[in-house]
Coordinates of C-alpha atoms in Angstrom, one line a residue:
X1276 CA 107.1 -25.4 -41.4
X1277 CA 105.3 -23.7 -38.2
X1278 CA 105.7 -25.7 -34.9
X1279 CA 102.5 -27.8 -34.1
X1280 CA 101.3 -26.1 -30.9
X1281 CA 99.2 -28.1 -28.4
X1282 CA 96.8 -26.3 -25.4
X1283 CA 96.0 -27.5 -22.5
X1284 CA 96.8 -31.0 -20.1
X1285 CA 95.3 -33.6 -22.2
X1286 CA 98.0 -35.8 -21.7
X1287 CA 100.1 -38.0 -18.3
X1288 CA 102.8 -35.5 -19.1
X1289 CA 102.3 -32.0 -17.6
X1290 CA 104.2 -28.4 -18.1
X1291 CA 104.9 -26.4 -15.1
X1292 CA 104.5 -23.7 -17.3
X1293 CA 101.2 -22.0 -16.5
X1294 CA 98.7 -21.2 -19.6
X1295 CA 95.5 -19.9 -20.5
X1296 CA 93.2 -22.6 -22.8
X1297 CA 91.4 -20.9 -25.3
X1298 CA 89.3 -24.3 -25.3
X1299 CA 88.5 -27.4 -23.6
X1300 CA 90.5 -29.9 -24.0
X1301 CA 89.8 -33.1 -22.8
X1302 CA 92.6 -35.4 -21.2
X1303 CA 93.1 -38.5 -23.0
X1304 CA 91.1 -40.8 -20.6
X1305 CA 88.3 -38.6 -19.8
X1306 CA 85.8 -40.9 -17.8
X1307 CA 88.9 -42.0 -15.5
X1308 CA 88.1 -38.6 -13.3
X1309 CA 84.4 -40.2 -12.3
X1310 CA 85.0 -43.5 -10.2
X1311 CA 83.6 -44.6 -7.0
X1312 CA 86.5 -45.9 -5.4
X1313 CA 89.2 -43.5 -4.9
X1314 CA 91.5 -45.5 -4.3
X1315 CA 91.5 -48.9 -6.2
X1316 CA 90.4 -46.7 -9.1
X1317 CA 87.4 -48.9 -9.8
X1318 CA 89.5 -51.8 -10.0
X1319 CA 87.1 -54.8 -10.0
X1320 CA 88.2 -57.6 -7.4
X1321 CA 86.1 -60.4 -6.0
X1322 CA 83.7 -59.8 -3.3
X1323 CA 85.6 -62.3 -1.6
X1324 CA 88.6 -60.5 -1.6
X1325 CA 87.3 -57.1 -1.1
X1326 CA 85.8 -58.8 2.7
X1327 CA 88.9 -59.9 3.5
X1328 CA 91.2 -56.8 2.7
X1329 CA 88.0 -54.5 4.2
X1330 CA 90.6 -53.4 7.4
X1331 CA 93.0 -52.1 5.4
X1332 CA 91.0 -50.9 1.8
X1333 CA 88.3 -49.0 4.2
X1334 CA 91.4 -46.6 5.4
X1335 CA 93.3 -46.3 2.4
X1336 CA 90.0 -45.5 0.7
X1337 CA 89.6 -42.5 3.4
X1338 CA 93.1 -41.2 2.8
X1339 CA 92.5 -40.7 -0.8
X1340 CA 89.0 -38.6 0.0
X1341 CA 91.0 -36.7 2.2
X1342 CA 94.2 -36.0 0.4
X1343 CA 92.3 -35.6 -2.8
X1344 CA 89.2 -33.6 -2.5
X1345 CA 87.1 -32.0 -4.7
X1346 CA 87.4 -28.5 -3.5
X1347 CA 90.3 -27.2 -1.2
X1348 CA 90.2 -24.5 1.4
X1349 CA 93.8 -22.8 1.8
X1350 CA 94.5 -20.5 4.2
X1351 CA 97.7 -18.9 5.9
X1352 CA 99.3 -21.9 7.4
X1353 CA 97.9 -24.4 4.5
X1354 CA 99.1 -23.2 1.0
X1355 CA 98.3 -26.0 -0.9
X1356 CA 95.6 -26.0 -3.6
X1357 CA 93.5 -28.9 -5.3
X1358 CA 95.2 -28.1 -8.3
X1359 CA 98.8 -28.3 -6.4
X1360 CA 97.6 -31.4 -4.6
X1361 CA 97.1 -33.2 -8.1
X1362 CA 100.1 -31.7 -10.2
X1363 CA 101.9 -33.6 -7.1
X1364 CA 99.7 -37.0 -7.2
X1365 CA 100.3 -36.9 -11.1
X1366 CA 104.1 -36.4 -11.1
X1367 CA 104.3 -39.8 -8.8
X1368 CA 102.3 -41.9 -10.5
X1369 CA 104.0 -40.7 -13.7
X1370 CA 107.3 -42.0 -12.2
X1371 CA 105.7 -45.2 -11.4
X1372 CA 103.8 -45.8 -14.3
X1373 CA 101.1 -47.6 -13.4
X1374 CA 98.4 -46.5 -16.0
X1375 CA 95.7 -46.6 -13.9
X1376 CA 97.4 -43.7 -11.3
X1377 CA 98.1 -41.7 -14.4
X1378 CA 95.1 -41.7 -16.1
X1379 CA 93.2 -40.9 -12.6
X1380 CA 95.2 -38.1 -11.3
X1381 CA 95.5 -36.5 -15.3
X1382 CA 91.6 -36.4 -15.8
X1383 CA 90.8 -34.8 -12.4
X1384 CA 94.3 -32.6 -12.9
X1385 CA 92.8 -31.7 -16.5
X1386 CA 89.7 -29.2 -16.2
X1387 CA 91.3 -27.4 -13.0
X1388 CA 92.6 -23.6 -13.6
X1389 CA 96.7 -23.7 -13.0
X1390 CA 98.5 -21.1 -11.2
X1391 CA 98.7 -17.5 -12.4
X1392 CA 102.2 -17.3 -15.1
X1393 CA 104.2 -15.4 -12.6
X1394 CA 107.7 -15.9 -12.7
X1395 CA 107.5 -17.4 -9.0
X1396 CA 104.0 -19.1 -9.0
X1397 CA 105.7 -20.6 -11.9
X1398 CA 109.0 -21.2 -9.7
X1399 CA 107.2 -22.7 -7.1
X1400 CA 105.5 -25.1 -9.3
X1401 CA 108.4 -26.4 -11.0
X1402 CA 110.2 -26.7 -7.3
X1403 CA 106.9 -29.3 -6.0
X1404 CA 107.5 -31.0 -9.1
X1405 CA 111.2 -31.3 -8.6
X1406 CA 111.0 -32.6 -5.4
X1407 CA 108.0 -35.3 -5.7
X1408 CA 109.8 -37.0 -8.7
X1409 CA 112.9 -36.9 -6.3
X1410 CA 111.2 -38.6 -3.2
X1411 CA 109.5 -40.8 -5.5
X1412 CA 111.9 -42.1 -7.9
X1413 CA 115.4 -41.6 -5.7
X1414 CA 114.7 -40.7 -1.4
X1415 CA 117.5 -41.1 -0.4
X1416 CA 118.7 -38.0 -2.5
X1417 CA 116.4 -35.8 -0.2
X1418 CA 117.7 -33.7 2.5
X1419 CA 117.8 -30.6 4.1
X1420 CA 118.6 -28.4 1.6
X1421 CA 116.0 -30.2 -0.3
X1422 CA 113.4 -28.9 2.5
X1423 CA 114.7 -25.8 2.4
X1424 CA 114.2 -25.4 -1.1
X1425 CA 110.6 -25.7 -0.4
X1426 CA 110.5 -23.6 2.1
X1427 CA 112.2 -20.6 0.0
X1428 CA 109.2 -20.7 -2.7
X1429 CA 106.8 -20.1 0.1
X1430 CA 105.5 -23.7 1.2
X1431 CA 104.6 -23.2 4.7
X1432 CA 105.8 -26.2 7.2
X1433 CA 101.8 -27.9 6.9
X1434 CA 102.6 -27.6 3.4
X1435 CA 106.0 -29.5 3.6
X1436 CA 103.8 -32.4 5.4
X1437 CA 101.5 -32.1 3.3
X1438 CA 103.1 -32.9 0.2
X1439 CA 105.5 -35.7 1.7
X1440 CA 102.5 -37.4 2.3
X1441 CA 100.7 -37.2 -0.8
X1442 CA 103.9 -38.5 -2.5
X1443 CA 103.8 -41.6 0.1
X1444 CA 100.2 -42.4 -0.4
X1445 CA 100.3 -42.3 -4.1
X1446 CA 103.7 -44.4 -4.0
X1447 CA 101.4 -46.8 -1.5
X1448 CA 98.3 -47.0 -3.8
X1449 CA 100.7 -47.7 -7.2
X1450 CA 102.3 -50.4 -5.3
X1451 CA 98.9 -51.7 -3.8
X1452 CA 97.1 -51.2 -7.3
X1453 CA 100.1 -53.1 -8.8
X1454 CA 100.1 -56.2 -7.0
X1455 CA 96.1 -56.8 -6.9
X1456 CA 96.2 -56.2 -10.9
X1457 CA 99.2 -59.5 -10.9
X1458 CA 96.7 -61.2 -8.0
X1459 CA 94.1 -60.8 -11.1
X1460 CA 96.2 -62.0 -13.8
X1461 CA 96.5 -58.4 -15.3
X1462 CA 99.3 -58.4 -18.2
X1463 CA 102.4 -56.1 -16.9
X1464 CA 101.8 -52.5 -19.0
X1465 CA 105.1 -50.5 -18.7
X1466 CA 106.6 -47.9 -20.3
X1467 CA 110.0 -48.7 -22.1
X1468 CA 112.6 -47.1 -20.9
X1469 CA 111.4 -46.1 -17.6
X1470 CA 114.3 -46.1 -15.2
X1471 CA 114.9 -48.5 -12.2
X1472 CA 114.9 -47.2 -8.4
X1473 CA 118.5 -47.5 -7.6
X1474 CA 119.1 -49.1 -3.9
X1475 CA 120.2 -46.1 -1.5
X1476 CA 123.7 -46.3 -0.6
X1477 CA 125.5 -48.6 1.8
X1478 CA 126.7 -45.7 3.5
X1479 CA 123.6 -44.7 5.2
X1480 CA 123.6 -47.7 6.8
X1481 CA 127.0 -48.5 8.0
X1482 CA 126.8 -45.7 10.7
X1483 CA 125.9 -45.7 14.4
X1484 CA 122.4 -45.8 14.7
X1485 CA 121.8 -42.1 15.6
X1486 CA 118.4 -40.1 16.9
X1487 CA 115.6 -39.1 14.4
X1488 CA 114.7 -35.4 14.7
X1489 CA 112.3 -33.7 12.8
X1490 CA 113.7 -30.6 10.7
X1491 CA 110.7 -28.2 10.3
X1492 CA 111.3 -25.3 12.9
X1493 CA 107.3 -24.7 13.8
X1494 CA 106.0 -23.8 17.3
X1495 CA 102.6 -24.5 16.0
X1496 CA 103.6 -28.5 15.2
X1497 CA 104.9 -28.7 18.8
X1498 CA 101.8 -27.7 20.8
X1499 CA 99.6 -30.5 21.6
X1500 CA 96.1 -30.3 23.5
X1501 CA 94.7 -33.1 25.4
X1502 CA 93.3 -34.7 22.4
X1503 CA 96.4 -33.9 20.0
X1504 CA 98.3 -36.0 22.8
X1505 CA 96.0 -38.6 23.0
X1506 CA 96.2 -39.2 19.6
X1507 CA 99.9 -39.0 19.6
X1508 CA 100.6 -41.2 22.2
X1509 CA 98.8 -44.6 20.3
X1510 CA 101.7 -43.8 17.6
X1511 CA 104.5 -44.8 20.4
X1512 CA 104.3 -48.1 19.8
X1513 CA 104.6 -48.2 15.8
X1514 CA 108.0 -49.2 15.2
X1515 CA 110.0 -46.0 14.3
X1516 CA 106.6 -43.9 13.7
X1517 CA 106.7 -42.3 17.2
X1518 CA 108.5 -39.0 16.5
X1519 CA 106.6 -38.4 13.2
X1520 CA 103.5 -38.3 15.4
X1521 CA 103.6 -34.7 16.8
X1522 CA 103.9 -33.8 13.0
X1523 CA 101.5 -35.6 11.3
X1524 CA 99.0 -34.9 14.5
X1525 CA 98.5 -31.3 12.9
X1526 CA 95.9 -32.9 10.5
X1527 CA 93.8 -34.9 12.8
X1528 CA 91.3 -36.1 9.3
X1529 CA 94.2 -38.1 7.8
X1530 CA 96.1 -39.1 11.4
X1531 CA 93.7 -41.4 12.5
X1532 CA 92.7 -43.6 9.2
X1533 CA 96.8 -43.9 8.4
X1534 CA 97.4 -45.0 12.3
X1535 CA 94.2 -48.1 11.2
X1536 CA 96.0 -48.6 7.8
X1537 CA 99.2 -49.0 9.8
X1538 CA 98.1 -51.7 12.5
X1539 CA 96.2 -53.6 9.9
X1540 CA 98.9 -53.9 7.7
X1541 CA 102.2 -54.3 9.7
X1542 CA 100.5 -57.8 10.8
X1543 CA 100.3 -60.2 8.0
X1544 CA 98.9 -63.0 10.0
X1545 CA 100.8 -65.0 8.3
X1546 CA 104.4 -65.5 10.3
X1547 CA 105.8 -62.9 12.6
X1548 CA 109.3 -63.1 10.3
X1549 CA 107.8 -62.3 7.6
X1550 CA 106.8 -58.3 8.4
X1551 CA 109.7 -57.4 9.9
X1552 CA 111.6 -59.0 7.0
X1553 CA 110.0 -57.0 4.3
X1554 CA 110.1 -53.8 6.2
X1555 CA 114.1 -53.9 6.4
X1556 CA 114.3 -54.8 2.7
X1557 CA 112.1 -51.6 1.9
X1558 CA 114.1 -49.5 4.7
X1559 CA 117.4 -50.4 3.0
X1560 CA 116.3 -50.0 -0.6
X1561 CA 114.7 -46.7 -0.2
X1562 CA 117.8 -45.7 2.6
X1563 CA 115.8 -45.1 5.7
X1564 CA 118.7 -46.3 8.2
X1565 CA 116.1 -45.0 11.2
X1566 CA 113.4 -47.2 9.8
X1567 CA 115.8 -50.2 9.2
X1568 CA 117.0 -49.7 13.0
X1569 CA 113.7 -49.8 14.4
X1570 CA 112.7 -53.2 12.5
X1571 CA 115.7 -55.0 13.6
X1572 CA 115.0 -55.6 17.0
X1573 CA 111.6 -57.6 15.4
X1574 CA 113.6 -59.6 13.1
X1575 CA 113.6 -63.4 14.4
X1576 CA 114.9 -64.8 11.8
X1577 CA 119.0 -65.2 11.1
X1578 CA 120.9 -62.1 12.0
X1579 CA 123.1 -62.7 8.7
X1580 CA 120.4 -61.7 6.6
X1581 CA 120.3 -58.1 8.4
X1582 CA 123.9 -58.0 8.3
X1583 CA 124.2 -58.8 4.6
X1584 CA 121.0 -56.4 3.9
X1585 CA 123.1 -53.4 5.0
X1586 CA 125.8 -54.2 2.6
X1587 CA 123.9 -53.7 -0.5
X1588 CA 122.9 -56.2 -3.4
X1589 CA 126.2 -58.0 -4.1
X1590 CA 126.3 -59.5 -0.3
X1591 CA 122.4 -60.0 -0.6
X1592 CA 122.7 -62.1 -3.4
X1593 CA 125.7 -64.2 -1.6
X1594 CA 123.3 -65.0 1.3
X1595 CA 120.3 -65.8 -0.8
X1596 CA 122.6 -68.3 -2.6
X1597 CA 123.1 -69.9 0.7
X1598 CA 119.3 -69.8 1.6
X1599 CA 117.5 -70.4 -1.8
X1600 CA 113.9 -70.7 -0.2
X1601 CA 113.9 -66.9 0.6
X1602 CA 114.5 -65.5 -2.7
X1603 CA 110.9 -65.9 -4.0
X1604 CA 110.3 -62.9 -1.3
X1605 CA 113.0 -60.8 -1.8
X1606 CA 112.8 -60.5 -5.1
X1607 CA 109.3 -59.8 -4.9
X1608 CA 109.3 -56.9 -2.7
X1609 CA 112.6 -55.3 -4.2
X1610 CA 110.8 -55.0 -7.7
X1611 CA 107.9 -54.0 -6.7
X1612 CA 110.0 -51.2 -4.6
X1613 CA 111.4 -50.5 -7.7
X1614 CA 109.3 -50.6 -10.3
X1615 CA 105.1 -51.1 -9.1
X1616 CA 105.0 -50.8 -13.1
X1617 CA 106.7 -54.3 -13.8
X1618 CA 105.3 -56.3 -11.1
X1619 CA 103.2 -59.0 -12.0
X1620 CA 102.1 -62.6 -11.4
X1621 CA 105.6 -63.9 -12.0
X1622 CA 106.7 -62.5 -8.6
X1623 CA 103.3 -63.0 -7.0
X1624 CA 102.7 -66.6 -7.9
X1625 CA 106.5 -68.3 -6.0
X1626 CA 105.1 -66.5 -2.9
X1627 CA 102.9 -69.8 -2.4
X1628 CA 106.4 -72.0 -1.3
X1629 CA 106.2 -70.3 1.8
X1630 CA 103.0 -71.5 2.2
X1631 CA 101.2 -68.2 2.0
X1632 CA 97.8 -67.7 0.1
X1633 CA 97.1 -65.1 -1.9
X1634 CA 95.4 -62.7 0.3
X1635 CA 98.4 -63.6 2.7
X1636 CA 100.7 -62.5 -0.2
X1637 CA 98.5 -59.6 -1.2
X1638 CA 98.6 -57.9 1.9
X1639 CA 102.5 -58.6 3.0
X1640 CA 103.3 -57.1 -0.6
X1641 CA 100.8 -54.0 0.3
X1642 CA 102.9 -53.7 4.0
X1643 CA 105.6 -53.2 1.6
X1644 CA 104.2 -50.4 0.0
X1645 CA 103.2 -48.6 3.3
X1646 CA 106.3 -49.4 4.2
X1647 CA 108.4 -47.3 1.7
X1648 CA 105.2 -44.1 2.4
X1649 CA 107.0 -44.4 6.0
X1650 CA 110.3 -44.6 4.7
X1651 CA 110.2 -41.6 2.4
X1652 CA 108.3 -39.6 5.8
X1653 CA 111.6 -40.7 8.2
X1654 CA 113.3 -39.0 5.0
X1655 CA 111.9 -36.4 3.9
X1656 CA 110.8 -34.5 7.7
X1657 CA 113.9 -35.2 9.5
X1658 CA 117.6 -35.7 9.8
X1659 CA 119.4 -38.7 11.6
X1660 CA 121.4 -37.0 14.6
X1661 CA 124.3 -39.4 15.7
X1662 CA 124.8 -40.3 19.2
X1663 CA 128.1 -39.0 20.3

């Protein structure tokens, strides 16, 4: 019997493999492509809610007009295409799983025209694609060969940024999309079989704290005018953000709304324990020692936990069995780390022991998320230097 053939992207799962459509095909969730909100997706909350979650959603919603826009200029130093921007977006939402992602980022990924079939347009593609489904499913993997891989299939060093930070926002809107669905009672929709994020290992994180240095070898990225410094210099006192500034200062559109999305978020309002706590648990899960090390020092709370956090589960679970009241959170932000696809009200619900409501609990889970985009940045853009 002939082979059924298939043309075109109308599915979540796409080829790297370039081809010409003889016809349109439609994705299978056409009318996803057309919503007002870019980033909830059209996801309908509560008036209420949407007021008071406006000082984070308003920057997160300019992010994704930014990273995601209809039509893309490229140019020498910027590489990156609208088609190559999407391809990316829809690879991590794919490993997450959260329908709504996938069906977004396939129907606006669907009508574009894919790169020429060139043996290294075709390399190049498959290399982005390699890469986000690392950073986003296992970070800690990443390195400098990793970058360098990048580099060799002609991703300039604005290109590099570029596409570690569309992999962190769209790992930070799945996560952020996946608790407000459990806030809303949404039923849990995953995909059997979908693997786990493993916890980085212990390793990482039983060194000397070291330096953070940024890896991409660019003059350009170190010049800084007046107002490149200006803007760099508000990023000093974000814990461990300070030397990703004079990178991420080179696109001034998405700098400023991700410095707002940070100061909103990294204060839940709640308990000063309680953001510091969640930021080491994402740190050591997605192996960001540098990230861990600059959270400690805001830690309050009982410097076992830390202690036992940098061991890895097994010594995790021995201290939660000593301090039951804290596993409600833990658990929460480790699955949702994770797995955004398997969250739901089970772990959101136990967050009201602590006394937390559930637009406290909505936005310390939705810190987490930013948390990990920051992690997989620290990762991805630089190496840890150790102090000698």
């Amino acid at each position: 019997m002939e082979p059924r053939r298939v043309n075109g992207k109308n599915h979540w799962y796409h080829e790297t493999q370039s081809t010409i459509c003889p016809v349109d095909v439609l994705p299978l969730v056409p009318e996803a492509a057309h919503v007002e909100d870019r980033f909830l997706l059209d996801l309908t909350l509560p008036e209420a809610w949407l007021h008071i979650h406006a000082g984070w959603l308003h920057p997160a919603r300019q992010l994704a007009e930014r990273l995601f826009p209809d039509q893309v200029a490229v140019s020498r130093l910027q590489t990156f295409t609208a088609y190559d921007r999407l391809s990316t977006a829809l690879t991590v939402a794919q490993v997450y799983g959260v329908q709504r992602l996938c069906n977004h980022y396939a129907a606006r990924l669907a009508p574009l025209p894919g790169p020429d079939s060139s043996r290294e347009s075709n390399r190049r593609l498959a290399q982005i694609t390699q890469y986000a489904r690392q950073l986003a499913s296992s970070p800690s993997v990443i390195n400098a060969l990793s970058r360098s891989q990048l580099d060799e299939v002609g991703l300039t060093s604005r290109d590099i940024i570029l596409i570690n930070q569309i992999i962190g926002f769209v790992g930070f809107q799945a996560r952020a999309i996946a608790v407000l669905q459990a806030a809303l009672g949404y039923p849990v929709r995953w995909i059997p079989g979908m693997p786990q994020q493993e916890e980085a290992p212990a390793e990482l994180f039983t060194a000397p704290p070291g330096e953070w240095q940024s890896d991409l070898e660019d003059p350009d990225l170190q010049y800084a005018d007046d107002e490149r410094q200006r803007r760099i210099a508000g990023w000093q006192s974000l814990p461990g953000l300070g030397e990703l500034a004079p990178l991420l200062a080179c696109d001034p559109p998405l700098f400023t709304p991700l410095e707002t999305l940070i100061r909103q978020l990294s204060t839940d309002g709640t308990d000063d324990t309680f953001g510091p706590q969640v930021a080491l648990l994402a740190a050591r899960t997605n192996g960001s020692p540098t990230c861990f090390d600059a959270w400690l020092p805001h830690w309050q709370g009982e410097e076992e936990f830390a202690s036992h956090l940098r061991e890895g589960d097994q010594a995790l679970h021995h201290w939660l069995q000593q301090h039951p009241q804290s596993r409600s959170l833990v658990t929460a932000v480790q699955l949702l780390t994770r797995s955004p696809d398997r969250f739901s009200a089970a772990q959101l619900t136990p967050l009201a022991e602590y006394g937390l409501s559930a637009e406290q609990a909505i936005d310390l889970l939705t810190w987490s998320g930013l948390c990990g985009w920051m992690n997989r940045l620290k990762i991805a853009l630089g190496n840890v230097r150790q102090q000698t």
